[in-house]
Structure formats: C-alpha cells, structure tokens
Amino acid sequence: MSPARIETLAVHAGMRVDSGTGAVTPAIHPSTTFERDPDGSYPRGFVYARNANPNRVALEECLAALEGGEEAAAFASASAATSAILLALKPGDHVVAPIDAYHGTLRLLRETFAPWGLETTFVDMTDVAAARAAMRASTRLVWVETPSNPMWKITDVVAIGELASRAGAHYVCDNTTATPILQSPFKLGADLVLHATTKYLGGHGDVLGGAVVTRTRGELFDRVRAVQASGGAVPSPFDCWLVRRGIRTLPYRMRAHSENALKVAAFLHGHARVEAVHYPGLATHPAHEVARRQMSAFSGMVSVQVRGDRARAIDVAAKLRVFTRATSFGGTESLVEHRASIEGAGTRTPENLLRLSIGLEHPDDLIDDFEQALA
Ligand SMILES: Cc1ncc(COP(=O)(O)O)c(C=O)c1O
C-alpha cells in the first residue's frame, strides 16, 4: 500500500478483501499444501505451508510495513527468530551482545551457540566505550535490546550502531518492548529488528510468535529466510492470524500501556516502601534523555525494587489482587513477576525486584492495588 501513517498501516498492511467471497476479515488457511496448474506451475505462489502460506505472508507484509523495512520472516517464537539470526552467522564469528539482554537470548548464546562455534562478548550496552572495546576484527553481529528486560536500561541505538557500522558488522535491535509504535530502529541505524510477537504485537496473551524484519534484502536476511524454510520453526496459520488481528489495535494499546505505566511508576517512585523504580519514562531514569530522543513514549514495562528482601517482594506480589502473578508481558491484563525466580541460578536481577507488565485496566485501580499490597 502507499505510504501511510502507522495507525493506518496497523489496520491495512497485508490485508486484502477476499476476491472469491468478499470477506473483509481474512480467512485462516490451514492447508499445508497448494495445487499446481496443469503445466506444473504454482501461479498463486504457494507450494507448501512451511515455505509460505497466505496468513504468514499477510503477517510478514504487515510487520515489514510497520517497521519501515523491506521484508519480514515470522517464526514460532522470538527465540526461534533469534536462533535463525544466529544460525545465519558462521562458526568462528564473533558477536557483541548486551549483558542484560532477555535471559533466554543470553542462554541461547551461552548454551547453544557457544558450543556451535559463535564467540560472544557480553557488555553493558549503556557504556559505549565498553562496547567499543568489545569489538574485534571477527565481529559480525552487534545485538542490542532497548529497553532491556527486566531492568529497562536504555541503549543509545545510534551510538552503538556507529560502532557496528565501522566494524562492518550486522546490527540487530530487539524492539519487543518498544514495538514499532514507540521506536523505529531502522531510522536509528539497525539492519535487522527482532520481535517477540508473543508480547505487545499479539497483545492478548494467547499466541506465541517471533519475527525478524530487515531494512533491506541482503545476504544475511536471505540466510534467515533459508533457516525459516529448512529449520521449519514457523508459526501456524492461526498463530499468524491472531498476531495480525492483535496488531490492528497496537498503536492505541501502546499509548494506553505507556500512559498507565507512567502513572504507576510515578506512584511507586514516591512510595516510602519502595527502594527503586526502573522505568525509562521517569525523569530520574539514568538514560531518560536518550529514551526521549529515540522513543515516542516509554511502553508498559516497569520494575520495582521493594524495600526489603526476596521474601518481602514475594509477599507484596502475593497481596496484589488486580495484578496476576505470571511471567510474560504485553497483554491487556496487568502481570507481576518475581523475576529472579524465573531467571534462576546466575541471575543478575535483584532479589527484591518485581517486574510489572502494566495492562489496560484503569491506572487508579492498579495504583490502589499497590497501595494496599505495600501497606
Ligand atoms: C525482549 C525479549 N526478546 C525475546 C523474547 C523471547 O520471546 P519468545 O518467548 O517468543 O521466544 C522475550 C520473552 O520474554 C523478550 O522479553
């Protein structure tokens, strides 16, 4: 479709009225195989569902349009999408990655790809000098995640991108928390964008998915595409349909998540029984100015360190009534999680930290809930 504003893209990109039936809402195509013409050709472009299917194409077109990229490849989870990017590299290649990335990304790099032959240097990406010092002649990939899960640290995407570009390395930004509504990594220098569509894009806690979006077609993305088809970690047609449906309301949900989160974060920041609040929308966040430069709002994820120990944090979570105690984020309902418990041994997450996914309830109900739980 012709260039449009993001709200319009969220509704229309990749969507077509069905020419056979006139159906406005797309059908779900569970077929795994597609008919050839008598001459043996596939004029409709579909052969076998692992390679492509109509629901996946609609989702991929939409994701590419939202990020302002050329193409996207959808996967069964963001972890599968991350694996595809890493498999597109070669044993012996060097990766520079954030020390505080999503713990599943760190685990993949350490436990799966280190034995496979990828060397990774983990650095604090908020320290540009440390990232510069980590670069080597063999560096092929620089990975950033901003805001980073679960401390919501902010990486200066432009500054790290300059290092990647000077080294001739591919530059990936995990844009899961900001979403394309709040942050446009391609405009800040990224080559690839990663999404856990499980979170805000799906938006309703009912579908697992991931995606790689590329700014321009090239060798690396071609390899990601090849891994998608040959590895087969692809989302089902129904999964693609659900994510595409969730995206229709994404711009409006992200505004509400961000507004609610700012209110809850401000309340917690002023509370006597709170030690620290981590939210890039607060002026007290160490990289608030960087966040303001590269994000249009600050998303719905807040972490709070209560005064006290692990037991006190778990007790506060137990007393909350509107928040549900569960992992993951990005749905309509607010979630609370004692993050160190799920990350397990070796976690760097403070034991008194609760991670909050701020949902679409009335913010005053969320604030009242914390008021009573902290009392
Ligand atoms: C920032 C980030 N990236 C990637 C992932 C992995 O997503 P998935 O569970 O779909 O593999 C997560 C999951 O929480 C995440 O928070």
PDB file of N, CA, C and O and ligand atoms in Angstrom, residues 77-79 102 145 149 174 176 196 198-199 209 329, ligand 1:
ATOM      1  N   SER A  77       8.357 -18.475  17.617  1.00  0.00           N
ATOM      2  CA  SER A  77       8.617 -17.725  18.853  1.00  0.00           C
ATOM      3  C   SER A  77       9.758 -16.758  18.544  1.00  0.00           C
ATOM      4  O   SER A  77      10.450 -16.914  17.523  1.00  0.00           O
ATOM      5  N   ALA A  78       9.987 -15.803  19.449  1.00  0.00           N
ATOM      6  CA  ALA A  78      11.130 -14.910  19.249  1.00  0.00           C
ATOM      7  C   ALA A  78      12.431 -15.671  19.447  1.00  0.00           C
ATOM      8  O   ALA A  78      13.452 -15.347  18.830  1.00  0.00           O
ATOM      9  N   SER A  79      12.400 -16.689  20.289  1.00  0.00           N
ATOM     10  CA  SER A  79      13.620 -17.476  20.491  1.00  0.00           C
ATOM     11  C   SER A  79      13.991 -18.205  19.199  1.00  0.00           C
ATOM     12  O   SER A  79      15.181 -18.319  18.863  1.00  0.00           O
ATOM     13  N   TYR A 102      17.378 -10.134  27.416  1.00  0.00           N
ATOM     14  CA  TYR A 102      16.393 -11.133  27.837  1.00  0.00           C
ATOM     15  C   TYR A 102      17.143 -12.435  28.146  1.00  0.00           C
ATOM     16  O   TYR A 102      17.973 -12.870  27.348  1.00  0.00           O
ATOM     17  N   GLU A 145      19.210  -4.606  22.855  1.00  0.00           N
ATOM     18  CA  GLU A 145      17.808  -4.780  23.272  1.00  0.00           C
ATOM     19  C   GLU A 145      17.486  -3.553  24.110  1.00  0.00           C
ATOM     20  O   GLU A 145      18.103  -3.339  25.162  1.00  0.00           O
ATOM     21  N   ASN A 149      15.181  -6.066  29.168  1.00  0.00           N
ATOM     22  CA  ASN A 149      14.346  -6.823  30.087  1.00  0.00           C
ATOM     23  C   ASN A 149      15.206  -7.524  31.148  1.00  0.00           C
ATOM     24  O   ASN A 149      16.072  -8.311  30.775  1.00  0.00           O
ATOM     25  N   ASP A 174      16.518  -5.737  19.266  1.00  0.00           N
ATOM     26  CA  ASP A 174      15.314  -6.384  19.779  1.00  0.00           C
ATOM     27  C   ASP A 174      14.361  -5.261  20.197  1.00  0.00           C
ATOM     28  O   ASP A 174      14.597  -4.558  21.182  1.00  0.00           O
ATOM     29  N   THR A 176      11.136  -5.578  20.968  1.00  0.00           N
ATOM     30  CA  THR A 176       9.928  -6.178  21.543  1.00  0.00           C
ATOM     31  C   THR A 176       9.206  -5.236  22.499  1.00  0.00           C
ATOM     32  O   THR A 176       7.989  -5.102  22.447  1.00  0.00           O
ATOM     33  N   ALA A 196       9.440 -10.287  19.698  1.00  0.00           N
ATOM     34  CA  ALA A 196       8.620 -11.349  20.275  1.00  0.00           C
ATOM     35  C   ALA A 196       7.182 -10.865  20.042  1.00  0.00           C
ATOM     36  O   ALA A 196       6.683  -9.998  20.777  1.00  0.00           O
ATOM     37  N   THR A 198       4.762 -12.497  20.609  1.00  0.00           N
ATOM     38  CA  THR A 198       4.099 -13.015  21.815  1.00  0.00           C
ATOM     39  C   THR A 198       3.613 -11.882  22.718  1.00  0.00           C
ATOM     40  O   THR A 198       2.643 -12.049  23.448  1.00  0.00           O
ATOM     41  N   LYS A 199       4.324 -10.752  22.692  1.00  0.00           N
ATOM     42  CA  LYS A 199       4.087  -9.697  23.690  1.00  0.00           C
ATOM     43  C   LYS A 199       3.060  -8.691  23.158  1.00  0.00           C
ATOM     44  O   LYS A 199       1.929  -9.048  22.936  1.00  0.00           O
ATOM     45  N   GLY A 209       4.945 -16.098  19.279  1.00  0.00           N
ATOM     46  CA  GLY A 209       5.474 -15.849  17.936  1.00  0.00           C
ATOM     47  C   GLY A 209       6.668 -14.923  17.971  1.00  0.00           C
ATOM     48  O   GLY A 209       6.934 -14.247  18.971  1.00  0.00           O
ATOM     49  N   PHE A 329       4.550 -10.723  29.106  1.00  0.00           N
ATOM     50  CA  PHE A 329       4.058  -9.350  29.173  1.00  0.00           C
ATOM     51  C   PHE A 329       3.382  -8.955  27.869  1.00  0.00           C
ATOM     52  O   PHE A 329       3.359  -9.723  26.909  1.00  0.00           O
TER      53      PHE A 329
HETATM   54  C1  LIG B   1      12.894  -8.783  24.894  1.00  0.00           C
HETATM   55  C2  LIG B   1      12.527 -10.211  24.594  1.00  0.00           C
HETATM   56  N1  LIG B   1      13.014 -10.788  23.493  1.00  0.00           N
HETATM   57  C3  LIG B   1      12.723 -12.066  23.181  1.00  0.00           C
HETATM   58  C4  LIG B   1      11.892 -12.832  23.984  1.00  0.00           C
HETATM   59  C5  LIG B   1      11.599 -14.270  23.633  1.00  0.00           C
HETATM   60  O1  LIG B   1      10.265 -14.427  23.222  1.00  0.00           O
HETATM   61  P1  LIG B   1       9.593 -15.847  22.999  1.00  0.00           P
HETATM   62  O2  LIG B   1       9.093 -16.297  24.330  1.00  0.00           O
HETATM   63  O3  LIG B   1       8.509 -15.601  21.992  1.00  0.00           O
HETATM   64  O4  LIG B   1      10.628 -16.789  22.480  1.00  0.00           O
HETATM   65  C6  LIG B   1      11.350 -12.264  25.144  1.00  0.00           C
HETATM   66  C7  LIG B   1      10.478 -13.059  26.021  1.00  0.00           C
HETATM   67  O5  LIG B   1      10.108 -12.657  27.108  1.00  0.00           O
HETATM   68  C8  LIG B   1      11.684 -10.928  25.460  1.00  0.00           C
HETATM   69  O6  LIG B   1      11.219 -10.334  26.565  1.00  0.00           O
END
